[in-house]
Amino acid sequence: MSLIGRDLALKAAEAALQKKAQNLVVLELIGLTVIADYFVICSGESTTQVRAIADFIEHELMLQGVRPIGKEGFNYGHWILLDYGDVIIHVFERETRDYYSLEKLWMDAKTIEFHEDTSDMGGKDKRAVYS
């Protein structure tokens, strides 16, 4: 069974964190627009890391039987967009993300934030979702 909606957004977010994505948020846009139900937004330190994050997200979702409808930005790597229909993933270089400020454009959206926490696990990764 393929992932859809929130589950797809959360799986993409988990994949992004595995490649050390920063400032990751998921915006729930249901009822605000017909563009998508969720935006996954994260940043990388360089165009190389941005590409690596986007490639890994795409790979992990393909393992779940989900392929993007479209993708843009791989040539330059400052802002890569992966379109999965009801979920759109934005992987930014930090400065480009600051410039476009997508979170401010969608400030009415519910935010689901991800935080990495290594406490109480002997240094092992533990990730939490807060909504």
PDB file of C-alpha atoms in Angstrom:
ATOM      1  CA  MET A   1       0.000   0.000   0.000  1.00  0.00           C
ATOM      2  CA  SER A   2       1.398   3.373  -1.001  1.00  0.00           C
ATOM      3  CA  LEU A   3       1.852   6.229   1.425  1.00  0.00           C
ATOM      4  CA  ILE A   4      -0.488   9.202   1.118  1.00  0.00           C
ATOM      5  CA  GLY A   5      -1.085  12.521   2.870  1.00  0.00           C
ATOM      6  CA  ARG A   6       0.309  12.959   6.347  1.00  0.00           C
ATOM      7  CA  ASP A   7       2.067   9.569   6.326  1.00  0.00           C
ATOM      8  CA  LEU A   8       3.910  10.484   3.127  1.00  0.00           C
ATOM      9  CA  ALA A   9       4.893  13.878   4.557  1.00  0.00           C
ATOM     10  CA  LEU A  10       6.192  12.281   7.759  1.00  0.00           C
ATOM     11  CA  LYS A  11       8.162   9.620   5.844  1.00  0.00           C
ATOM     12  CA  ALA A  12       9.734  12.360   3.702  1.00  0.00           C
ATOM     13  CA  ALA A  13      10.612  14.313   6.842  1.00  0.00           C
ATOM     14  CA  GLU A  14      12.260  11.257   8.410  1.00  0.00           C
ATOM     15  CA  ALA A  15      14.318  10.713   5.250  1.00  0.00           C
ATOM     16  CA  ALA A  16      15.403  14.362   5.218  1.00  0.00           C
ATOM     17  CA  LEU A  17      16.611  14.111   8.810  1.00  0.00           C
ATOM     18  CA  GLN A  18      18.691  11.050   7.939  1.00  0.00           C
ATOM     19  CA  LYS A  19      20.676  13.327   5.607  1.00  0.00           C
ATOM     20  CA  LYS A  20      21.031  15.974   8.336  1.00  0.00           C
ATOM     21  CA  ALA A  21      18.395  18.388   7.001  1.00  0.00           C
ATOM     22  CA  GLN A  22      18.000  21.436   9.199  1.00  0.00           C
ATOM     23  CA  ASN A  23      15.003  23.439  10.431  1.00  0.00           C
ATOM     24  CA  LEU A  24      12.563  20.848   9.161  1.00  0.00           C
ATOM     25  CA  VAL A  25       8.849  21.614   9.365  1.00  0.00           C
ATOM     26  CA  VAL A  26       5.736  20.110   7.904  1.00  0.00           C
ATOM     27  CA  LEU A  27       2.905  22.519   7.136  1.00  0.00           C
ATOM     28  CA  GLU A  28      -0.619  21.144   7.022  1.00  0.00           C
ATOM     29  CA  LEU A  29      -2.448  23.119   4.325  1.00  0.00           C
ATOM     30  CA  ILE A  30      -5.759  21.244   4.366  1.00  0.00           C
ATOM     31  CA  GLY A  31      -8.573  23.746   3.884  1.00  0.00           C
ATOM     32  CA  LEU A  32      -6.189  26.575   2.984  1.00  0.00           C
ATOM     33  CA  THR A  33      -5.383  25.749  -0.639  1.00  0.00           C
ATOM     34  CA  VAL A  34      -5.958  23.209  -3.377  1.00  0.00           C
ATOM     35  CA  ILE A  35      -2.231  23.147  -4.229  1.00  0.00           C
ATOM     36  CA  ALA A  36      -1.399  20.449  -1.681  1.00  0.00           C
ATOM     37  CA  ASP A  37      -2.395  19.131   1.725  1.00  0.00           C
ATOM     38  CA  TYR A  38       1.143  19.236   3.140  1.00  0.00           C
ATOM     39  CA  PHE A  39       4.409  21.068   2.537  1.00  0.00           C
ATOM     40  CA  VAL A  40       7.616  19.539   3.874  1.00  0.00           C
ATOM     41  CA  ILE A  41      10.241  22.282   4.161  1.00  0.00           C
ATOM     42  CA  CYS A  42      13.872  21.850   5.178  1.00  0.00           C
ATOM     43  CA  SER A  43      17.322  23.290   4.591  1.00  0.00           C
ATOM     44  CA  GLY A  44      20.804  22.110   3.725  1.00  0.00           C
ATOM     45  CA  GLU A  45      24.148  23.835   4.208  1.00  0.00           C
ATOM     46  CA  SER A  46      25.221  23.629   0.549  1.00  0.00           C
ATOM     47  CA  THR A  47      23.861  22.788  -2.884  1.00  0.00           C
ATOM     48  CA  THR A  48      25.542  19.385  -2.551  1.00  0.00           C
ATOM     49  CA  GLN A  49      23.697  18.659   0.688  1.00  0.00           C
ATOM     50  CA  VAL A  50      20.402  19.983  -0.756  1.00  0.00           C
ATOM     51  CA  ARG A  51      20.729  17.540  -3.664  1.00  0.00           C
ATOM     52  CA  ALA A  52      21.663  14.688  -1.323  1.00  0.00           C
ATOM     53  CA  ILE A  53      18.625  15.354   0.883  1.00  0.00           C
ATOM     54  CA  ALA A  54      16.243  15.514  -2.103  1.00  0.00           C
ATOM     55  CA  ASP A  55      17.759  12.388  -3.712  1.00  0.00           C
ATOM     56  CA  PHE A  56      17.435  10.438  -0.474  1.00  0.00           C
ATOM     57  CA  ILE A  57      13.826  11.510   0.084  1.00  0.00           C
ATOM     58  CA  GLU A  58      12.975  10.438  -3.461  1.00  0.00           C
ATOM     59  CA  HIS A  59      14.780   7.103  -2.974  1.00  0.00           C
ATOM     60  CA  GLU A  60      13.067   6.352   0.342  1.00  0.00           C
ATOM     61  CA  LEU A  61       9.626   7.170  -1.035  1.00  0.00           C
ATOM     62  CA  MET A  62      10.268   5.013  -4.126  1.00  0.00           C
ATOM     63  CA  LEU A  63      10.941   2.111  -1.738  1.00  0.00           C
ATOM     64  CA  GLN A  64       7.399   2.715  -0.481  1.00  0.00           C
ATOM     65  CA  GLY A  65       6.047   2.595  -4.032  1.00  0.00           C
ATOM     66  CA  VAL A  66       5.605   6.351  -4.377  1.00  0.00           C
ATOM     67  CA  ARG A  67       7.054   8.327  -7.282  1.00  0.00           C
ATOM     68  CA  PRO A  68       7.038  12.097  -7.707  1.00  0.00           C
ATOM     69  CA  ILE A  69       4.656  13.677 -10.204  1.00  0.00           C
ATOM     70  CA  GLY A  70       7.307  16.277 -10.879  1.00  0.00           C
ATOM     71  CA  LYS A  71      10.614  17.626  -9.649  1.00  0.00           C
ATOM     72  CA  GLU A  72      12.433  20.903 -10.191  1.00  0.00           C
ATOM     73  CA  GLY A  73      15.689  22.540  -9.228  1.00  0.00           C
ATOM     74  CA  PHE A  74      18.198  19.681  -9.346  1.00  0.00           C
ATOM     75  CA  ASN A  75      20.375  21.556 -11.866  1.00  0.00           C
ATOM     76  CA  TYR A  76      21.109  24.419  -9.487  1.00  0.00           C
ATOM     77  CA  GLY A  77      20.463  22.921  -6.077  1.00  0.00           C
ATOM     78  CA  HIS A  78      19.448  26.120  -4.286  1.00  0.00           C
ATOM     79  CA  TRP A  79      15.775  25.056  -4.056  1.00  0.00           C
ATOM     80  CA  ILE A  80      14.631  21.591  -5.025  1.00  0.00           C
ATOM     81  CA  LEU A  81      10.936  20.824  -5.216  1.00  0.00           C
ATOM     82  CA  LEU A  82       9.514  17.299  -5.227  1.00  0.00           C
ATOM     83  CA  ASP A  83       5.810  17.157  -6.085  1.00  0.00           C
ATOM     84  CA  TYR A  84       3.879  14.145  -4.824  1.00  0.00           C
ATOM     85  CA  GLY A  85       0.423  15.596  -5.455  1.00  0.00           C
ATOM     86  CA  ASP A  86      -0.981  16.078  -1.979  1.00  0.00           C
ATOM     87  CA  VAL A  87       2.538  16.535  -0.552  1.00  0.00           C
ATOM     88  CA  ILE A  88       5.096  18.995  -1.899  1.00  0.00           C
ATOM     89  CA  ILE A  89       8.632  18.833  -0.559  1.00  0.00           C
ATOM     90  CA  HIS A  90      10.864  21.914  -0.592  1.00  0.00           C
ATOM     91  CA  VAL A  91      14.572  21.423   0.091  1.00  0.00           C
ATOM     92  CA  PHE A  92      16.377  24.764   0.290  1.00  0.00           C
ATOM     93  CA  GLU A  93      19.869  26.039   0.644  1.00  0.00           C
ATOM     94  CA  ARG A  94      19.681  28.077   3.859  1.00  0.00           C
ATOM     95  CA  GLU A  95      20.058  31.536   2.266  1.00  0.00           C
ATOM     96  CA  THR A  96      17.458  30.754  -0.412  1.00  0.00           C
ATOM     97  CA  ARG A  97      15.001  29.588   2.237  1.00  0.00           C
ATOM     98  CA  ASP A  98      15.510  32.786   4.204  1.00  0.00           C
ATOM     99  CA  TYR A  99      14.867  34.843   1.063  1.00  0.00           C
ATOM    100  CA  TYR A 100      11.600  33.129   0.053  1.00  0.00           C
ATOM    101  CA  SER A 101      10.245  32.563   3.592  1.00  0.00           C
ATOM    102  CA  LEU A 102       7.576  30.012   2.630  1.00  0.00           C
ATOM    103  CA  GLU A 103       6.582  29.573   6.258  1.00  0.00           C
ATOM    104  CA  LYS A 104       5.583  33.260   6.408  1.00  0.00           C
ATOM    105  CA  LEU A 105       3.496  32.934   3.233  1.00  0.00           C
ATOM    106  CA  TRP A 106       1.598  30.049   4.835  1.00  0.00           C
ATOM    107  CA  MET A 107       1.476  31.368   8.411  1.00  0.00           C
ATOM    108  CA  ASP A 108      -2.139  30.195   8.820  1.00  0.00           C
ATOM    109  CA  ALA A 109      -1.101  26.582   8.273  1.00  0.00           C
ATOM    110  CA  LYS A 110      -0.813  24.157  11.160  1.00  0.00           C
ATOM    111  CA  THR A 111       2.867  23.406  11.784  1.00  0.00           C
ATOM    112  CA  ILE A 112       4.242  19.990  12.605  1.00  0.00           C
ATOM    113  CA  GLU A 113       7.821  20.436  13.798  1.00  0.00           C
ATOM    114  CA  PHE A 114      10.480  17.752  13.985  1.00  0.00           C
ATOM    115  CA  HIS A 115      13.269  17.742  16.535  1.00  0.00           C
ATOM    116  CA  GLU A 116      16.208  15.421  16.866  1.00  0.00           C
ATOM    117  CA  ASP A 117      16.815  14.376  20.434  1.00  0.00           C
ATOM    118  CA  THR A 118      19.668  12.120  21.501  1.00  0.00           C
ATOM    119  CA  SER A 119      19.066  12.399  25.254  1.00  0.00           C
ATOM    120  CA  ASP A 120      18.103   9.324  27.253  1.00  0.00           C
ATOM    121  CA  MET A 121      19.151   6.995  24.433  1.00  0.00           C
ATOM    122  CA  GLY A 122      22.861   6.653  24.939  1.00  0.00           C
ATOM    123  CA  GLY A 123      23.601   8.921  21.955  1.00  0.00           C
ATOM    124  CA  LYS A 124      21.310   7.068  19.534  1.00  0.00           C
ATOM    125  CA  ASP A 125      18.960   9.016  17.303  1.00  0.00           C
ATOM    126  CA  LYS A 126      15.483   9.634  18.599  1.00  0.00           C
ATOM    127  CA  ARG A 127      13.150  11.867  16.606  1.00  0.00           C
ATOM    128  CA  ALA A 128       9.944  13.411  17.807  1.00  0.00           C
ATOM    129  CA  VAL A 129       6.993  14.879  15.982  1.00  0.00           C
ATOM    130  CA  TYR A 130       5.131  17.739  17.622  1.00  0.00           C
ATOM    131  CA  SER A 131       1.876  19.064  16.295  1.00  0.00           C
TER     132      SER A 131
END
